[in-house]
Coordinates of C-alpha atoms in Angstrom, one line a residue:
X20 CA 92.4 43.2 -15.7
X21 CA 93.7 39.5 -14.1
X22 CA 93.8 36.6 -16.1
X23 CA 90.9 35.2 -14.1
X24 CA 88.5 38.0 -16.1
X25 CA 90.5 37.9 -19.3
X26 CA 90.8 34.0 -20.1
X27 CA 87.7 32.5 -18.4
X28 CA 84.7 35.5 -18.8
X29 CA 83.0 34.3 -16.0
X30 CA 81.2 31.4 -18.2
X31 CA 82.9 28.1 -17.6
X32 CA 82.4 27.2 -13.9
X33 CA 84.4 24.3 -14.4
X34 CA 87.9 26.6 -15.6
X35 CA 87.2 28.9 -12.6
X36 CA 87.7 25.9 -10.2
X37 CA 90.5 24.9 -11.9
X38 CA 92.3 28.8 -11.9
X39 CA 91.5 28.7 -8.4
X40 CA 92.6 25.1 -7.5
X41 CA 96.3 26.1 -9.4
X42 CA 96.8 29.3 -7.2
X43 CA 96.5 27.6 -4.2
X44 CA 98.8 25.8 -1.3
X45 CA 100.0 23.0 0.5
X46 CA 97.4 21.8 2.9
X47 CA 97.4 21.3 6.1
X48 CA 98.2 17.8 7.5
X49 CA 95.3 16.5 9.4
X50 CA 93.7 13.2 11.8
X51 CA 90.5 12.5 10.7
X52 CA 89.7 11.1 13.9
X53 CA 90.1 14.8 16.0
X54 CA 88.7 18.0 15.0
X55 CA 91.1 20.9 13.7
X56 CA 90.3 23.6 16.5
X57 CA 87.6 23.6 19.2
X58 CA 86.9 26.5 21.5
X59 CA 84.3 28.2 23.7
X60 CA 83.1 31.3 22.7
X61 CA 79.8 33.9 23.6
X62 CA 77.5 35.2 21.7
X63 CA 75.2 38.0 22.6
X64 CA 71.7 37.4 23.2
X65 CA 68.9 39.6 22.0
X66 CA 67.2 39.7 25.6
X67 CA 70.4 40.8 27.2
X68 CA 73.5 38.9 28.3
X69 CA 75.4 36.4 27.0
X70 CA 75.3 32.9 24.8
X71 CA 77.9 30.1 26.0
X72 CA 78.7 28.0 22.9
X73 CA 81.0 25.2 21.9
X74 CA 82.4 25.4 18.6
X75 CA 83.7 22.2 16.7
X76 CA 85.8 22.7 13.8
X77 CA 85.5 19.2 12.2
X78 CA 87.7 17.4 9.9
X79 CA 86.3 16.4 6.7
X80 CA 86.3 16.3 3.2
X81 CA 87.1 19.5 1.7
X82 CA 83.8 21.1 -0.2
X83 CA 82.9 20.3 -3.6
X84 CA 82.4 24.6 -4.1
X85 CA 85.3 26.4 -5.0
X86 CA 84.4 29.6 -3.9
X87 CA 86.8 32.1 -5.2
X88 CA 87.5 33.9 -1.8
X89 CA 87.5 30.5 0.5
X90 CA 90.5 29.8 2.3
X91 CA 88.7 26.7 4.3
X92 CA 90.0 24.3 2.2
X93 CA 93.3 24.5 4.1
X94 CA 92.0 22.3 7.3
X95 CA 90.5 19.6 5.2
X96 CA 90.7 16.4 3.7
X97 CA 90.6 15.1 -0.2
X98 CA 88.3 12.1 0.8
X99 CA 85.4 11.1 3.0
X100 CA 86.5 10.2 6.4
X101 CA 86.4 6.5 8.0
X102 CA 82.8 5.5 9.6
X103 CA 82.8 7.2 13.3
X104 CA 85.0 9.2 12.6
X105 CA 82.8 12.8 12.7
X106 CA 81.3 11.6 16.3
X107 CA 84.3 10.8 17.7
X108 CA 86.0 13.7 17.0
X109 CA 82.6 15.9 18.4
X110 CA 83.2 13.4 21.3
X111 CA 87.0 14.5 21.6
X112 CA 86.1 17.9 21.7
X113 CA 82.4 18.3 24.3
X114 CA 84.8 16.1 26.9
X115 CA 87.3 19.0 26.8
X116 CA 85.0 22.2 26.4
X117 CA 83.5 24.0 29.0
X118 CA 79.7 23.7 29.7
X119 CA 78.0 26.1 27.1
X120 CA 74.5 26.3 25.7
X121 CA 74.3 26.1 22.0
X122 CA 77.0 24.1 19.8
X123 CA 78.7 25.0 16.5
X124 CA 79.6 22.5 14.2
X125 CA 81.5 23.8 11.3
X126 CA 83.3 22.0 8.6
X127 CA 84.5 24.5 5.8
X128 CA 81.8 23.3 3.7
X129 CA 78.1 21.7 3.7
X130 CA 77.3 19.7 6.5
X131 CA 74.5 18.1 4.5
X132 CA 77.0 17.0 1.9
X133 CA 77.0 13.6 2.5
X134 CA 80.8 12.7 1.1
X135 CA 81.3 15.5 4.4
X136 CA 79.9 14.3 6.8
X137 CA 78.1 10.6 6.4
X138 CA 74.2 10.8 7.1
X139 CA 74.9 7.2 8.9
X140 CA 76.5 9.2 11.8
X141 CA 73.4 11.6 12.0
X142 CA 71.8 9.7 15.0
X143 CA 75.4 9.3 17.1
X144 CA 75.4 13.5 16.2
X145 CA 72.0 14.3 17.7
X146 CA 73.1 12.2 20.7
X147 CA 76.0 14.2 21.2
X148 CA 74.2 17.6 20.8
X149 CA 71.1 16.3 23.0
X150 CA 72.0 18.8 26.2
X151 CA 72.0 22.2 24.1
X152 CA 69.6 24.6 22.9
X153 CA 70.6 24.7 19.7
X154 CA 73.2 22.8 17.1
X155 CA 74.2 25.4 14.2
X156 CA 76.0 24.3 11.2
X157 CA 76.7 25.5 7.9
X158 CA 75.5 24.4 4.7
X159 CA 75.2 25.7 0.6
X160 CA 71.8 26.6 -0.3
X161 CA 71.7 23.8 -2.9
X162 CA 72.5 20.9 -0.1
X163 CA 69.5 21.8 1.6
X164 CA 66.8 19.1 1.8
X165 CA 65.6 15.7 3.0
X166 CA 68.8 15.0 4.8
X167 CA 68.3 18.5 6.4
X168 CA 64.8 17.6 7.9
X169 CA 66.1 13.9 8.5
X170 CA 68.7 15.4 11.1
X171 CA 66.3 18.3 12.5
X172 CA 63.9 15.6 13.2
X173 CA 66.5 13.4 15.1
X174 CA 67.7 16.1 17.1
X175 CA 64.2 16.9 18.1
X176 CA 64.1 12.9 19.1
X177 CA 67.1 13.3 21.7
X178 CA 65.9 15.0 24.1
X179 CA 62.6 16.2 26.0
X180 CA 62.6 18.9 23.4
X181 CA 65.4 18.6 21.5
X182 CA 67.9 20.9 20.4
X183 CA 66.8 24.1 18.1
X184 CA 68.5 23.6 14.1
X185 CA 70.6 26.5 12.8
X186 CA 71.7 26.3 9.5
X187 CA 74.4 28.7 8.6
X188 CA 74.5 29.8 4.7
X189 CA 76.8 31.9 2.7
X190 CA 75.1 35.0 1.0
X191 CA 78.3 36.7 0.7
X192 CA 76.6 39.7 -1.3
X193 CA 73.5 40.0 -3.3
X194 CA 75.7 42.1 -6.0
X195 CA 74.4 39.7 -8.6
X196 CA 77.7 39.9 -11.1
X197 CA 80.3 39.6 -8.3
X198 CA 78.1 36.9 -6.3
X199 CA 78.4 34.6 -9.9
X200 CA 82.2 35.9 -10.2
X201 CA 82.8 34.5 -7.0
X202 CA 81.9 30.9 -8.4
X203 CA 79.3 30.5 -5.6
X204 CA 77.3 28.6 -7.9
X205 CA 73.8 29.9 -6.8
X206 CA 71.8 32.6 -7.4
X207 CA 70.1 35.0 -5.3
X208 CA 66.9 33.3 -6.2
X209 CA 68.1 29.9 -5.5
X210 CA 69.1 31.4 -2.2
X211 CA 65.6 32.9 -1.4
X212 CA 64.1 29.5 -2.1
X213 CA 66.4 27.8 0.4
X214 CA 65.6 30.2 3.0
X215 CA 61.7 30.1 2.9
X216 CA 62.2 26.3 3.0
X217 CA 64.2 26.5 6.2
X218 CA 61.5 28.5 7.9
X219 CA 58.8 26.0 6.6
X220 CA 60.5 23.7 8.3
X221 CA 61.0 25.8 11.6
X222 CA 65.2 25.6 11.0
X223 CA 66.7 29.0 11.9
X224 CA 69.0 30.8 9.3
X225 CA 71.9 32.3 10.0
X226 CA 74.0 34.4 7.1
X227 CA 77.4 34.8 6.4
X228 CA 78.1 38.3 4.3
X229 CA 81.1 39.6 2.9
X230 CA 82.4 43.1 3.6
X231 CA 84.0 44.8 0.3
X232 CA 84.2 41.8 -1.8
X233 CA 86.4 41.8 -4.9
X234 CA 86.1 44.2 -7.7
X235 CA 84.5 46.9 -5.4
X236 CA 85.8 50.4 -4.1
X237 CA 85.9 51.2 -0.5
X238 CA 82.6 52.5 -0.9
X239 CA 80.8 50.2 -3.3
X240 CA 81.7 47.6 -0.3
X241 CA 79.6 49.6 2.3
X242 CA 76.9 50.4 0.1
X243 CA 76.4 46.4 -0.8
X244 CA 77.3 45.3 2.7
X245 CA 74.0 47.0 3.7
X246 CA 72.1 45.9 0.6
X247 CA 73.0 42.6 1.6
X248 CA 72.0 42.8 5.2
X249 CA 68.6 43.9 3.9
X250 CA 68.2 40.5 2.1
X251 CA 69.5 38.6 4.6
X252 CA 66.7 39.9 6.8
X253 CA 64.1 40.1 4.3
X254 CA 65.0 36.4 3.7
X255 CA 64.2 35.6 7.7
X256 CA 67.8 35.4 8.8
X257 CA 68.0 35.7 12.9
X258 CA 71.7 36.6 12.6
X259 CA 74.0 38.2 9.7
X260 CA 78.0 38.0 10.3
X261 CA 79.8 40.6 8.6
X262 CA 82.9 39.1 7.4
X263 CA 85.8 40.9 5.9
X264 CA 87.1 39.5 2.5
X265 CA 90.7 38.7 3.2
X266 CA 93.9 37.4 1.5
X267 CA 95.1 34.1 2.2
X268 CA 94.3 31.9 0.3
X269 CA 96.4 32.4 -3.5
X270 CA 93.8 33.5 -5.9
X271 CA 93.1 36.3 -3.7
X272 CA 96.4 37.6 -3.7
X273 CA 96.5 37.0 -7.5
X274 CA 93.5 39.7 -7.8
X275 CA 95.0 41.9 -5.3
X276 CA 98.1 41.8 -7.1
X277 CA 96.1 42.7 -10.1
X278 CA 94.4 45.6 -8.4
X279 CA 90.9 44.2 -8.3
X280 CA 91.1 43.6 -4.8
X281 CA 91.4 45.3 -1.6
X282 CA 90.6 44.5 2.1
X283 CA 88.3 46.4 3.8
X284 CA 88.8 49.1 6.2
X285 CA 88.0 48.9 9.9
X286 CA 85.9 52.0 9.2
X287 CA 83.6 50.1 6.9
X288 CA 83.3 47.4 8.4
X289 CA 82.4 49.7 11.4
X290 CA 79.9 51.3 9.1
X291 CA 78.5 47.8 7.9
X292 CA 77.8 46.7 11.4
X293 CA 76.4 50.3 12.1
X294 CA 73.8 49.9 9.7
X295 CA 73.4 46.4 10.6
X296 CA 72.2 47.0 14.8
X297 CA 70.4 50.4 13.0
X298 CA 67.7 47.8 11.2
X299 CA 66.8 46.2 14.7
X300 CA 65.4 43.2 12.4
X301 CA 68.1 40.6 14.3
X302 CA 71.5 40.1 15.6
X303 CA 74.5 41.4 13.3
X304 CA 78.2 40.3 14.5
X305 CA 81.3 41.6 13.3
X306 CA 84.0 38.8 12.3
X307 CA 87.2 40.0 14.8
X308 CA 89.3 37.6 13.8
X309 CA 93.0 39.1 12.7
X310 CA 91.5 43.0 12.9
X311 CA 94.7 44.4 13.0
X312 CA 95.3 43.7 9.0
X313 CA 92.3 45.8 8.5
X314 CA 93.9 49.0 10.4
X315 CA 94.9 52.1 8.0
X316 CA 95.6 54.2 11.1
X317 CA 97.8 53.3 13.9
X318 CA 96.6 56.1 16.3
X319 CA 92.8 54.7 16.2
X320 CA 93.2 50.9 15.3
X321 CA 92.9 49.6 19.0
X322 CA 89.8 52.2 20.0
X323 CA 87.4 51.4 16.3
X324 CA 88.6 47.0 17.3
X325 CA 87.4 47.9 21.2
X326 CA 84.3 49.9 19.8
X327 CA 83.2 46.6 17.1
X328 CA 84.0 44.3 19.7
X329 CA 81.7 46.5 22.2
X330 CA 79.2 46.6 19.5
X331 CA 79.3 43.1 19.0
X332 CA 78.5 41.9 22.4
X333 CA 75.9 44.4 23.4
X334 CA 74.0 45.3 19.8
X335 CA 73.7 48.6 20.0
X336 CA 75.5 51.5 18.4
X337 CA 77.9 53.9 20.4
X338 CA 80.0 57.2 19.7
X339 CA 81.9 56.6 17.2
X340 CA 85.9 56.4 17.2
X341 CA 87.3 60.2 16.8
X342 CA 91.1 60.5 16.0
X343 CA 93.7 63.3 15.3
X344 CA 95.2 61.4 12.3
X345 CA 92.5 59.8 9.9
X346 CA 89.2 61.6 10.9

């Protein structure tokens, strides 16, 4: 058992920040006044086709939650940025994207935090993000509020009808001993409540879930993958992404190196998204990014990455992958 079990029992939030703060890395060396990566990517749309969207990764204060798994932290800064600074670097970014029709803005925390991104920039913001359909960024449950409905409301302002409000939360898994293990600090309750407000308030949800999290067998991480997708649903989410829990970011790879932690498989996270599409309650999208460190096999790894990305972009289920080697 790590140290992280042994010395802090899972009681003292404050000590688990601070075992996760002293396993960490340099930084990265940032402008406050550009965004960290932009890009144009697709998402699939539920009617058929395709969703152009803009993503903004912004540069910001790094978030006050030390998730245990979070390797965001690495692309941001250790104080509030300079006034403008958060439209001027969406600015930067729209005059060098391609046309699309929704807009990300993510900045490796809660958007709503206001030490993140400064409520006196809302209005410039909404401006920005007046030609899209839809502006989705992310947010903890506990942020959620007044400044929430303060920036919906201005978005509706900017335009004839005004971008659509996403917000983007971090379930991870609704096992309730490794959700509080990994220092979320929320509860699955706390989560539900945020949720119904959103959709009181007409703000779509999006959910970000965790494939095999730590201190779970291969299996135990498929089984609560889709136990967690159930939730997300139940809770009114439009989308779930399936993310797999990764190294990266030091007290990770202290765990792993403990044995409490392993990535995922590409064949559960095939099965995750499987039973995902199966529950035809909304979209579920497979996190592709770095796939190949998810490959046990190197006969199949390139046909089960062509069949999640297939599944991805057309939300339906296909034949599954059959090889010679791992079957």
């Amino acid at each position: 058992m790590s140290n992280y079990n042994q010395a802090l029992g899972y009681l003292n939030a404050s000590d688990r920040d601070r075992w996760i703060l002293e396993r960490r890395g340099p930084r990265n060396r940032l402008d406050p006044r550009l965004p960290y990566a932009f890009f144009n990517e697709t998402e699939p749309n539920l009617g058929g086709g395709e969703i152009p969207i803009g993503t903004v990764l912004l540069t910001n204060r790094e978030c006050p939650y030390r998730c245990l798994m979070c390797d965001l932290w690495q692309n941001t800064l250790e104080g509030t940025v300079p006034d403008g600074a958060i439209a001027a670097q969406i600015r930067y970014a729209l005059e060098r994207l391609e046309p699309a029709r929704q807009l990300k803005l993510y900045n490796a925390g809660s958007f709503f935090d206001p030490a993140a991104i400064p409520p006196a920039e809302y209005a410039e913001i909404a401006a920005l993000a007046a030609p899209f359909e839809r502006v989705i960024v992310e947010c903890h449950p506990a942020v959620i509020g007044r400044r929430t409905w303060r920036f919906r409301d201005l978005l509706t302002e900017s335009g004839r009808t005004g971008p659509r409000l996403e917000i983007a939360m971090g379930l991870e898994t609704v096992h309730p001993v490794v959700l509080d293990r990994l220092n979320k600090r929320m509860t699955l309750e706390q989560f539900r409540k945020s949720a119904r407000q959103l959709k009181q308030e007409g703000v779509a949800l999006r959910v970000f879930l965790l494939v095999r999290p730590p201190w779970m067998t291969e299996a135990e991480g498929v089984e609560w993958a889709k136990r967690s997708l159930e939730f997300a649903f139940e809770c009114g989410a439009e989308t779930c992404s399936l993310i797999p829990t990764r190294a990266g970011n030091g007290a990770m790879e202290a765990l792993q190196a403990d044995g409490e932690f392993s990535p995922p498989t590409l064949h559960s996270v095939e099965a995750a998204l499987e039973f995902g599409l199966s529950l035809g309650a909304g979209r579920v999208l497979a996190d592709l990014w770095d796939l190949e460190q998810f490959a046990t096999c190197a006969e199949c790894a390139e046909g089960r990455a062509q069949r999640l990305r297939f599944m991805n972009a057309r939300q339906e289920i296909i034949d599954p992958v059959t090889c010679r080697s791992c079957s």
